[in-house]
Short mmCIF file of C-alpha atoms and ligand atoms in Angstrom, two decimals:
data_model
loop_
_atom_site.label_atom_id
_atom_site.label_comp_id
_atom_site.label_asym_id
_atom_site.label_seq_id
_atom_site.Cartn_x
_atom_site.Cartn_y
_atom_site.Cartn_z
CA MET A 1 -37.70 -22.33 -36.21
CA PHE A 2 -33.93 -22.74 -35.92
CA ILE A 3 -33.45 -24.21 -39.42
CA LYS A 4 -31.83 -21.17 -40.98
CA ILE A 5 -30.02 -19.78 -37.98
CA THR A 6 -28.40 -21.35 -34.97
CA LYS A 7 -29.79 -20.94 -31.45
CA LYS A 8 -26.84 -18.70 -30.69
CA GLN A 9 -27.69 -16.44 -33.64
CA PHE A 10 -31.40 -16.41 -32.73
CA ASN A 11 -30.54 -15.42 -29.19
CA LYS A 12 -28.30 -12.63 -30.41
CA LYS A 13 -30.74 -11.29 -32.98
CA ASN A 14 -34.13 -11.75 -31.33
CA VAL A 15 -33.80 -12.10 -27.60
CA TRP A 16 -33.28 -9.19 -25.26
CA HIS A 17 -31.12 -9.86 -22.19
CA PRO A 18 -30.84 -7.65 -19.08
CA TYR A 19 -29.15 -4.27 -19.53
CA THR A 20 -27.86 -5.27 -22.95
CA SER A 21 -27.71 -3.74 -26.41
CA MET A 22 -29.50 -5.47 -29.30
CA ILE A 23 -26.81 -4.14 -31.65
CA LYS A 24 -23.70 -4.98 -29.65
CA PRO A 25 -24.92 -7.41 -26.98
CA LEU A 26 -22.65 -8.69 -24.24
CA LYS A 27 -21.63 -12.29 -24.79
CA CYS A 28 -24.19 -14.82 -23.58
CA TYR A 29 -23.51 -18.46 -22.73
CA SER A 30 -25.84 -21.37 -23.38
CA ILE A 31 -26.63 -23.19 -20.15
CA LYS A 32 -27.97 -26.73 -20.01
CA LYS A 33 -28.56 -27.47 -16.34
CA ALA A 34 -27.52 -26.65 -12.81
CA LYS A 35 -27.12 -28.73 -9.67
CA GLY A 36 -25.83 -27.64 -6.28
CA VAL A 37 -23.37 -24.84 -7.07
CA VAL A 38 -22.38 -26.22 -10.47
CA LEU A 39 -23.69 -24.64 -13.68
CA LYS A 40 -23.31 -26.87 -16.73
CA LEU A 41 -22.91 -25.06 -20.04
CA PHE A 42 -24.07 -26.52 -23.32
CA ASN A 43 -20.53 -27.46 -24.29
CA ASN A 44 -20.32 -29.42 -21.01
CA ILE A 45 -18.08 -26.91 -19.29
CA ASN A 46 -18.84 -26.79 -15.56
CA LEU A 47 -18.78 -23.49 -13.71
CA ILE A 48 -18.86 -22.89 -9.96
CA ASP A 49 -21.57 -20.35 -9.26
CA GLY A 50 -20.41 -17.21 -7.45
CA MET A 51 -23.61 -15.23 -8.01
CA SER A 52 -26.54 -17.29 -6.62
CA SER A 53 -28.41 -15.99 -9.68
CA TRP A 54 -28.39 -12.42 -8.37
CA TRP A 55 -28.71 -13.03 -4.61
CA SER A 56 -31.51 -15.57 -4.91
CA CYS A 57 -30.41 -19.21 -5.13
CA ILE A 58 -29.23 -19.62 -1.54
CA HIS A 59 -29.58 -23.43 -1.22
CA GLY A 60 -28.12 -24.23 -4.64
CA TYR A 61 -29.80 -25.39 -7.82
CA ASN A 62 -31.97 -28.46 -8.25
CA ASN A 63 -32.42 -28.76 -4.51
CA SER A 64 -34.29 -31.97 -3.61
CA ILE A 65 -36.45 -30.35 -0.88
CA LEU A 66 -37.52 -27.45 -3.09
CA ASN A 67 -38.05 -29.82 -6.04
CA LYS A 68 -40.32 -31.97 -3.90
CA ALA A 69 -42.38 -28.97 -2.80
CA ILE A 70 -43.05 -27.86 -6.36
CA LYS A 71 -43.83 -31.39 -7.57
CA THR A 72 -46.32 -31.92 -4.74
CA GLN A 73 -48.01 -28.59 -5.30
CA ILE A 74 -48.22 -28.85 -9.09
CA LYS A 75 -50.42 -31.93 -8.75
CA LYS A 76 -52.87 -29.92 -6.67
CA MET A 77 -52.98 -26.53 -8.35
CA SER A 78 -50.37 -24.39 -10.14
CA HIS A 79 -52.27 -21.18 -9.97
CA ILE A 80 -55.52 -19.70 -8.78
CA MET A 81 -56.58 -16.08 -8.62
CA PHE A 82 -56.13 -14.59 -5.15
CA GLY A 83 -59.18 -12.37 -5.49
CA GLY A 84 -61.94 -14.29 -3.72
CA PHE A 85 -59.87 -17.38 -2.88
CA TYR A 86 -57.32 -18.32 -0.26
CA HIS A 87 -55.28 -21.49 -0.05
CA LYS A 88 -53.13 -23.41 2.40
CA GLU A 89 -49.71 -22.53 0.96
CA ALA A 90 -50.33 -18.76 0.89
CA LEU A 91 -51.71 -18.77 4.44
CA LYS A 92 -48.81 -20.88 5.64
CA LEU A 93 -46.34 -18.54 4.00
CA CYS A 94 -47.93 -15.38 5.44
CA ASN A 95 -47.97 -17.00 8.87
CA ASN A 96 -44.32 -18.08 8.50
CA LEU A 97 -43.29 -14.57 7.47
CA ILE A 98 -45.17 -13.00 10.38
CA ASN A 99 -43.40 -15.42 12.73
CA ILE A 100 -39.87 -14.62 11.55
CA THR A 101 -40.22 -10.83 11.30
CA PRO A 102 -40.83 -8.32 14.15
CA LYS A 103 -44.09 -8.79 16.05
CA GLU A 104 -45.37 -5.38 14.88
CA LEU A 105 -45.49 -6.60 11.24
CA LYS A 106 -48.73 -8.48 10.85
CA CYS A 107 -50.23 -7.88 7.38
CA VAL A 108 -48.65 -9.50 4.32
CA PHE A 109 -49.18 -8.48 0.70
CA LEU A 110 -47.87 -11.09 -1.74
CA ALA A 111 -46.83 -10.06 -5.25
CA ASP A 112 -44.71 -11.20 -8.13
CA SER A 113 -41.30 -9.53 -7.98
CA GLY A 114 -39.00 -7.34 -5.94
CA SER A 115 -39.67 -4.20 -7.96
CA VAL A 116 -43.40 -4.71 -7.55
CA ALA A 117 -42.95 -5.12 -3.77
CA ILE A 118 -41.27 -1.69 -3.79
CA GLU A 119 -44.12 -0.16 -5.83
CA ILE A 120 -46.55 -1.64 -3.31
CA ALA A 121 -44.63 -0.28 -0.32
CA ILE A 122 -44.49 3.19 -1.87
CA LYS A 123 -48.19 3.07 -2.76
CA MET A 124 -49.01 1.93 0.79
CA SER A 125 -47.20 4.94 2.24
CA LEU A 126 -48.87 7.38 -0.19
CA GLN A 127 -52.31 5.93 0.51
CA TYR A 128 -51.62 5.96 4.24
CA TRP A 129 -51.12 9.75 4.22
CA GLN A 130 -54.02 10.31 1.84
CA SER A 131 -56.25 8.40 4.23
CA LYS A 132 -55.04 10.60 7.09
CA GLY A 133 -56.07 13.63 5.04
CA GLU A 134 -52.54 14.79 4.21
CA TYR A 135 -51.06 15.08 0.75
CA ARG A 136 -47.48 13.85 0.94
CA GLU A 137 -45.65 13.03 -2.27
CA LYS A 138 -41.96 13.00 -1.39
CA ILE A 139 -39.75 10.07 -0.53
CA LEU A 140 -36.49 10.48 1.34
CA THR A 141 -33.77 7.99 0.49
CA ILE A 142 -29.97 7.78 0.32
CA LYS A 143 -27.58 7.94 -2.61
CA ASN A 144 -26.13 4.69 -4.01
CA GLY A 145 -29.42 2.86 -3.49
CA TYR A 146 -31.05 0.38 -5.85
CA HIS A 147 -34.66 -0.72 -5.56
CA GLY A 148 -35.63 -2.15 -8.95
CA ASP A 149 -36.44 -1.13 -12.50
CA THR A 150 -40.11 -0.09 -12.40
CA PHE A 151 -40.95 3.62 -12.27
CA GLY A 152 -41.56 4.07 -8.54
CA ALA A 153 -38.49 1.96 -7.76
CA MET A 154 -36.33 3.80 -10.32
CA SER A 155 -37.30 7.14 -8.80
CA VAL A 156 -35.56 6.17 -5.55
CA CYS A 157 -32.47 4.55 -7.12
CA ASP A 158 -29.18 6.45 -7.00
CA PRO A 159 -29.52 9.50 -9.26
CA LYS A 160 -26.15 8.82 -10.93
CA ASN A 161 -25.45 5.08 -10.67
CA SER A 162 -28.76 4.05 -12.22
CA MET A 163 -31.15 4.60 -15.08
CA HIS A 164 -32.09 7.98 -13.64
CA ASN A 165 -30.22 9.83 -16.33
CA ILE A 166 -32.20 8.19 -19.12
CA TYR A 167 -35.65 8.46 -17.51
CA LYS A 168 -35.27 11.40 -15.15
CA LYS A 169 -37.81 13.61 -16.94
CA TYR A 170 -40.48 10.97 -16.36
CA LEU A 171 -39.63 10.22 -12.74
CA THR A 172 -41.09 11.85 -9.64
CA LYS A 173 -38.35 13.92 -8.02
CA HIS A 174 -37.50 12.70 -4.57
CA ILE A 175 -34.99 13.67 -1.88
CA PHE A 176 -31.56 12.08 -1.69
CA ALA A 177 -29.36 12.24 1.41
CA GLU A 178 -25.64 11.51 1.14
CA SER A 179 -24.97 7.80 1.39
CA PRO A 180 -23.37 6.61 4.65
CA LYS A 181 -19.58 6.83 4.73
CA CYS A 182 -19.01 5.04 8.01
CA LYS A 183 -18.20 1.41 7.29
CA PHE A 184 -19.70 -1.62 9.01
CA ASN A 185 -16.87 -2.27 11.48
CA GLU A 186 -15.63 1.27 11.94
CA ASN A 187 -16.32 3.37 14.99
CA TRP A 188 -19.57 5.20 14.46
CA ASP A 189 -19.17 8.86 13.51
CA GLU A 190 -22.27 10.88 14.41
CA ASN A 191 -21.55 13.29 11.52
CA ASP A 192 -22.46 10.52 9.08
CA ILE A 193 -26.17 11.09 9.67
CA ASN A 194 -26.03 14.89 9.24
CA SER A 195 -27.21 15.04 5.63
CA PHE A 196 -30.14 12.71 6.33
CA LYS A 197 -31.01 14.54 9.56
CA TYR A 198 -30.99 17.92 7.80
CA LEU A 199 -33.25 16.74 4.96
CA ILE A 200 -35.78 14.87 7.10
CA LYS A 201 -36.17 17.94 9.31
CA LYS A 202 -36.43 20.36 6.37
CA TYR A 203 -39.03 18.39 4.42
CA SER A 204 -40.71 16.49 7.24
CA LYS A 205 -44.25 17.60 6.34
CA LYS A 206 -43.81 16.66 2.69
CA ILE A 207 -42.19 13.26 3.16
CA ALA A 208 -44.46 10.21 2.97
CA CYS A 209 -41.77 7.65 3.65
CA VAL A 210 -38.09 6.89 3.90
CA ILE A 211 -36.83 3.93 1.89
CA LEU A 212 -33.45 2.26 2.00
CA GLU A 213 -31.62 -1.02 1.77
CA PRO A 214 -30.54 -2.04 5.28
CA ILE A 215 -26.76 -2.34 5.86
CA VAL A 216 -25.81 -3.45 2.32
CA GLN A 217 -26.53 -1.30 -0.70
CA GLY A 218 -26.63 -3.59 -3.73
CA ALA A 219 -26.58 -2.71 -7.41
CA GLY A 220 -26.30 1.05 -6.70
CA GLY A 221 -22.74 0.71 -5.40
CA MET A 222 -22.29 -2.45 -3.32
CA LYS A 223 -21.56 -0.53 -0.12
CA ILE A 224 -21.73 -1.95 3.40
CA TYR A 225 -22.52 0.66 6.01
CA ASN A 226 -22.54 1.09 9.77
CA PRO A 227 -25.55 -0.35 11.64
CA MET A 228 -25.70 2.88 13.70
CA TYR A 229 -26.66 4.76 10.55
CA LEU A 230 -29.78 2.63 10.18
CA LYS A 231 -30.50 3.03 13.89
CA ARG A 232 -30.34 6.81 13.58
CA VAL A 233 -32.57 6.70 10.46
CA SER A 234 -35.14 4.71 12.41
CA GLU A 235 -35.00 7.14 15.35
CA LEU A 236 -35.43 10.14 13.04
CA CYS A 237 -38.36 8.50 11.24
CA LYS A 238 -40.02 7.97 14.60
CA LYS A 239 -39.28 11.53 15.73
CA TYR A 240 -40.86 13.05 12.59
CA GLU A 241 -43.55 10.34 12.32
CA ILE A 242 -42.48 9.28 8.84
CA LEU A 243 -42.92 5.70 7.62
CA LEU A 244 -39.76 3.65 7.24
CA ILE A 245 -39.64 1.15 4.37
CA LEU A 246 -36.81 -1.37 4.42
CA ASP A 247 -35.91 -3.05 1.16
CA GLU A 248 -34.58 -6.47 2.25
CA ILE A 249 -35.08 -7.94 -1.22
CA ALA A 250 -31.36 -8.62 -1.67
CA THR A 251 -30.21 -8.84 1.96
CA GLY A 252 -33.02 -10.97 3.40
CA PHE A 253 -32.83 -14.64 4.39
CA GLY A 254 -29.33 -14.84 5.83
CA ARG A 255 -27.09 -13.24 3.23
CA THR A 256 -25.51 -10.72 5.66
CA GLY A 257 -25.10 -13.23 8.50
CA LYS A 258 -28.42 -12.31 10.15
CA LEU A 259 -31.75 -13.61 8.92
CA PHE A 260 -32.61 -9.98 8.03
CA ALA A 261 -30.07 -7.18 7.77
CA TYR A 262 -32.10 -4.80 9.97
CA GLU A 263 -31.26 -7.15 12.87
CA HIS A 264 -27.70 -5.72 12.81
CA SER A 265 -29.26 -2.44 14.03
CA GLY A 266 -32.03 -3.88 16.20
CA ILE A 267 -34.71 -1.76 14.54
CA VAL A 268 -38.23 -2.42 13.26
CA PRO A 269 -39.45 -0.96 9.97
CA ASP A 270 -43.03 0.12 9.25
CA ILE A 271 -43.00 -1.67 5.92
CA LEU A 272 -40.69 -4.51 4.91
CA CYS A 273 -40.08 -5.72 1.32
CA LEU A 274 -38.88 -9.28 0.66
CA GLY A 275 -38.18 -11.09 -2.61
CA LYS A 276 -35.38 -12.91 -4.44
CA SER A 277 -34.33 -15.74 -2.05
CA LEU A 278 -37.86 -15.87 -0.58
CA THR A 279 -38.32 -18.89 -2.86
CA GLY A 280 -34.70 -20.05 -2.56
CA GLY A 281 -34.25 -18.54 -6.01
CA TYR A 282 -36.69 -20.96 -7.66
CA MET A 283 -39.49 -18.66 -8.71
CA THR A 284 -40.38 -15.03 -8.65
CA LEU A 285 -42.36 -13.99 -5.57
CA SER A 286 -42.31 -11.04 -3.20
CA ALA A 287 -43.91 -10.00 0.05
CA THR A 288 -44.55 -6.52 1.44
CA ILE A 289 -45.31 -6.72 5.14
CA THR A 290 -46.69 -3.94 7.31
CA THR A 291 -48.40 -3.22 10.61
CA LYS A 292 -52.08 -3.60 11.44
CA LYS A 293 -52.24 0.15 12.12
CA ILE A 294 -50.99 1.09 8.64
CA SER A 295 -53.22 -1.45 6.91
CA TYR A 296 -56.26 -0.22 8.86
CA ILE A 297 -55.56 3.44 8.09
CA ILE A 298 -55.20 2.59 4.38
CA SER A 299 -58.41 0.56 4.51
CA ASN A 300 -60.22 3.52 6.08
CA SER A 301 -59.52 5.65 3.01
CA LYS A 302 -62.21 6.79 0.59
CA SER A 303 -61.49 3.82 -1.68
CA GLY A 304 -61.91 1.50 1.32
CA CYS A 305 -59.06 -0.73 0.23
CA PHE A 306 -55.47 -0.89 -0.87
CA MET A 307 -55.45 -0.48 -4.63
CA HIS A 308 -53.22 -3.26 -5.90
CA GLY A 309 -53.83 -6.81 -7.10
CA PRO A 310 -51.41 -8.57 -9.43
CA THR A 311 -52.66 -11.56 -11.44
CA PHE A 312 -50.14 -13.94 -9.93
CA MET A 313 -50.56 -12.71 -6.35
CA GLY A 314 -50.18 -15.62 -3.92
CA ASN A 315 -49.25 -18.08 -6.67
CA PRO A 316 -49.49 -21.54 -5.00
CA LEU A 317 -46.38 -22.98 -6.65
CA ALA A 318 -44.26 -20.03 -5.55
CA CYS A 319 -45.77 -20.05 -2.05
CA SER A 320 -45.13 -23.78 -1.63
CA ILE A 321 -41.47 -23.38 -2.57
CA ALA A 322 -41.15 -20.35 -0.29
CA ASN A 323 -42.50 -22.46 2.58
CA ALA A 324 -39.99 -25.21 1.79
CA ASN A 325 -37.24 -22.58 1.66
CA LEU A 326 -38.24 -21.30 5.09
CA GLU A 327 -38.24 -24.83 6.44
CA ILE A 328 -34.64 -25.26 5.28
CA LEU A 329 -33.70 -21.91 6.83
CA ASN A 330 -35.52 -22.84 10.02
CA THR A 331 -32.98 -25.57 10.73
CA ASN A 332 -30.51 -22.69 11.22
CA LYS A 333 -27.75 -24.60 9.40
CA TRP A 334 -27.29 -21.52 7.21
CA ILE A 335 -25.87 -19.53 10.14
CA LYS A 336 -22.74 -21.68 10.37
CA LYS A 337 -22.39 -21.87 6.60
CA VAL A 338 -22.64 -18.12 6.08
CA LYS A 339 -20.17 -17.50 8.93
CA TYR A 340 -17.78 -19.99 7.38
CA ILE A 341 -18.01 -18.26 3.99
CA GLU A 342 -17.48 -14.87 5.63
CA ASN A 343 -14.40 -16.01 7.53
CA TYR A 344 -12.98 -17.70 4.44
CA PHE A 345 -13.55 -14.58 2.35
CA LYS A 346 -11.77 -12.50 4.98
CA LYS A 347 -8.82 -14.85 5.23
CA THR A 348 -8.27 -15.25 1.49
CA LEU A 349 -9.48 -12.02 -0.11
CA LEU A 350 -8.46 -9.26 2.31
CA PRO A 351 -4.71 -9.72 1.50
CA LEU A 352 -5.54 -8.71 -2.11
CA ILE A 353 -5.86 -5.10 -0.94
CA LYS A 354 -2.09 -4.82 -1.60
CA SER A 355 -2.82 -4.97 -5.34
CA ASN A 356 -2.47 -1.61 -7.07
CA LYS A 357 -5.55 -2.48 -9.13
CA ILE A 358 -7.85 -2.61 -6.09
CA LEU A 359 -9.40 0.37 -4.29
CA ASP A 360 -11.40 -1.42 -1.61
CA ILE A 361 -12.50 -4.85 -0.40
CA ARG A 362 -15.76 -5.21 1.53
CA ILE A 363 -16.98 -8.40 3.18
CA LEU A 364 -20.09 -9.21 5.20
CA GLY A 365 -21.76 -12.60 5.60
CA ALA A 366 -21.76 -14.47 2.31
CA ILE A 367 -20.97 -11.31 0.34
CA SER A 368 -17.55 -10.13 -0.80
CA ILE A 369 -16.97 -7.11 -2.98
CA ILE A 370 -13.79 -6.00 -4.68
CA GLU A 371 -13.86 -2.43 -5.96
CA THR A 372 -11.25 -1.95 -8.66
CA ILE A 373 -9.54 1.32 -9.57
CA ASN A 374 -10.41 1.12 -13.27
CA TYR A 375 -13.60 0.13 -15.04
CA ILE A 376 -13.91 -3.56 -15.90
CA ASP A 377 -14.20 -4.90 -19.44
CA ILE A 378 -17.07 -7.31 -18.71
CA ASN A 379 -16.74 -9.43 -21.86
CA LYS A 380 -13.02 -9.90 -21.29
CA ILE A 381 -13.22 -10.64 -17.59
CA GLN A 382 -16.19 -12.98 -18.06
CA ARG A 383 -14.15 -15.01 -20.53
CA PHE A 384 -11.28 -15.09 -18.04
CA PHE A 385 -13.57 -16.38 -15.30
CA ILE A 386 -15.15 -19.01 -17.54
CA ASN A 387 -11.71 -20.24 -18.53
CA ASN A 388 -11.07 -20.57 -14.79
CA GLY A 389 -14.28 -22.58 -14.27
CA VAL A 390 -16.32 -19.97 -12.39
CA TRP A 391 -19.40 -17.83 -12.93
CA ILE A 392 -18.79 -14.29 -11.68
CA ARG A 393 -20.47 -11.31 -13.32
CA PRO A 394 -18.98 -7.94 -12.39
CA PHE A 395 -20.31 -4.50 -13.27
CA GLY A 396 -18.75 -1.04 -13.35
CA LYS A 397 -15.72 -1.28 -11.04
CA LEU A 398 -17.21 -4.00 -8.87
CA ILE A 399 -16.39 -7.69 -8.79
CA TYR A 400 -18.46 -9.47 -6.21
CA LEU A 401 -19.07 -12.97 -4.91
CA MET A 402 -22.28 -14.16 -3.29
CA PRO A 403 -22.30 -17.94 -3.63
CA PRO A 404 -25.09 -20.27 -2.54
CA TYR A 405 -24.73 -21.00 1.19
CA ILE A 406 -24.20 -24.72 0.49
CA ILE A 407 -20.88 -24.13 -1.29
CA LYS A 408 -18.10 -26.49 -0.16
CA LYS A 409 -14.54 -25.45 0.69
CA THR A 410 -13.11 -26.95 -2.53
CA GLU A 411 -15.67 -25.05 -4.62
CA LEU A 412 -15.10 -21.85 -2.67
CA ASN A 413 -11.37 -22.24 -3.34
CA ILE A 414 -11.98 -22.41 -7.07
CA LEU A 415 -13.97 -19.16 -6.93
CA ILE A 416 -11.43 -17.40 -4.76
CA ASN A 417 -8.38 -18.62 -6.69
CA SER A 418 -9.85 -17.24 -9.89
CA LEU A 419 -10.08 -13.82 -8.23
CA ILE A 420 -6.58 -14.10 -6.83
CA SER A 421 -5.14 -15.00 -10.22
CA LEU A 422 -6.92 -12.01 -11.77
CA PHE A 423 -4.98 -9.64 -9.54
CA LYS A 424 -1.58 -11.37 -9.75
C1 LIG B 501 -32.39 -4.22 -3.14
C2 LIG B 501 -33.24 -4.58 -4.31
N1 LIG B 501 -34.51 -4.15 -4.38
C3 LIG B 501 -35.32 -4.47 -5.40
C4 LIG B 501 -34.86 -5.24 -6.45
C5 LIG B 501 -35.77 -5.58 -7.59
O1 LIG B 501 -36.14 -6.90 -7.56
P1 LIG B 501 -36.65 -7.65 -8.89
O2 LIG B 501 -35.48 -7.73 -9.80
O3 LIG B 501 -37.15 -8.97 -8.40
O4 LIG B 501 -37.74 -6.80 -9.46
C6 LIG B 501 -33.54 -5.70 -6.44
C7 LIG B 501 -33.01 -6.49 -7.56
O5 LIG B 501 -31.85 -6.67 -7.76
C8 LIG B 501 -32.70 -5.36 -5.35
O6 LIG B 501 -31.43 -5.77 -5.29
#
């Protein structure tokens, strides 16, 4: 297969990578293995991981507990259809998720990725209203959001900072409130909720659900907003009896310093979407969790059921790793680690704000974001980071760090020093 061309050439010519051109692809590096927070490239260069493989690998790579879970499960059964069967690992996982989320959330729908969890949550809300005899097609969300790359998810991503422009003619048109301006630690300004309040009131009878990322908006702008905003959103949803979907796919499982970001606001969603670090970043799996009331109303519809059923729903391997992941989290050691990372980020990165290349620095939990004034040349900056022994992958004007929670001080220093030297 690789006789005439090298692996590098084959990759460039035949393999599509995320958000990349097949004509002028971004540079791609050959990786051999990963352990802890160290990524080993094919030429034996070691990189400290600052990305947790897009918010997912919270306990590091090649983790012995997660490895053991998958090895044990693979001997029993890698996969079995979920239609007509149940198994120990899926039941254990659903029970674990019910135990760590608000008591109102009791019914778990397992699926295969974050985007699919969003599709499921949207479909649940549409079917809920249909079952109640009302036709509601609109979704209210906020600008700068990101919820995935499938069609339903794309339709609620930020209209500018996303693929909206390319696909907008094919997407259902939804309602976008201004994104929150009030920052996490600032004094709450009641005016911040005005745009959302106006729109929810105006379209209340057309809106099936509200969807947003709690506290931290990810790929749509990497913004961290005031917990009071989310509290007001929840109150308004209750007032107008509109379902609230929280997308915790990126923020869930400790990343913001709380197990779930909605805890910063003390609110309870009607539907909760989880993914990414649900399996400690080992495998793709998602969960959409809702209340008994919503699931019963949906089940009372003409169809008599919720119309979704992915092939790999409840995959035993993924469920077993997710259970092992939750066991690690259950020890609560992550709380201290995430706090440590947050404090260290604050101490070392906040002084960079003096740089005339930086517009803003935002830090919460094990997340730090540097917003630059000018757009970043990704190929160039990636090379710079690799030469400095770190894996950091910026986009637009955003350079961000979200390392695995297990990162040690020396490793964190390598990551941070590479950023500091970039702005010297
Ligand atoms: C907040 C949020 N929602 C949904 C998704 C989509 O998840 P997936 O890539 O697993 O489909 C992402 C992915 O980055 C995300 O950050």
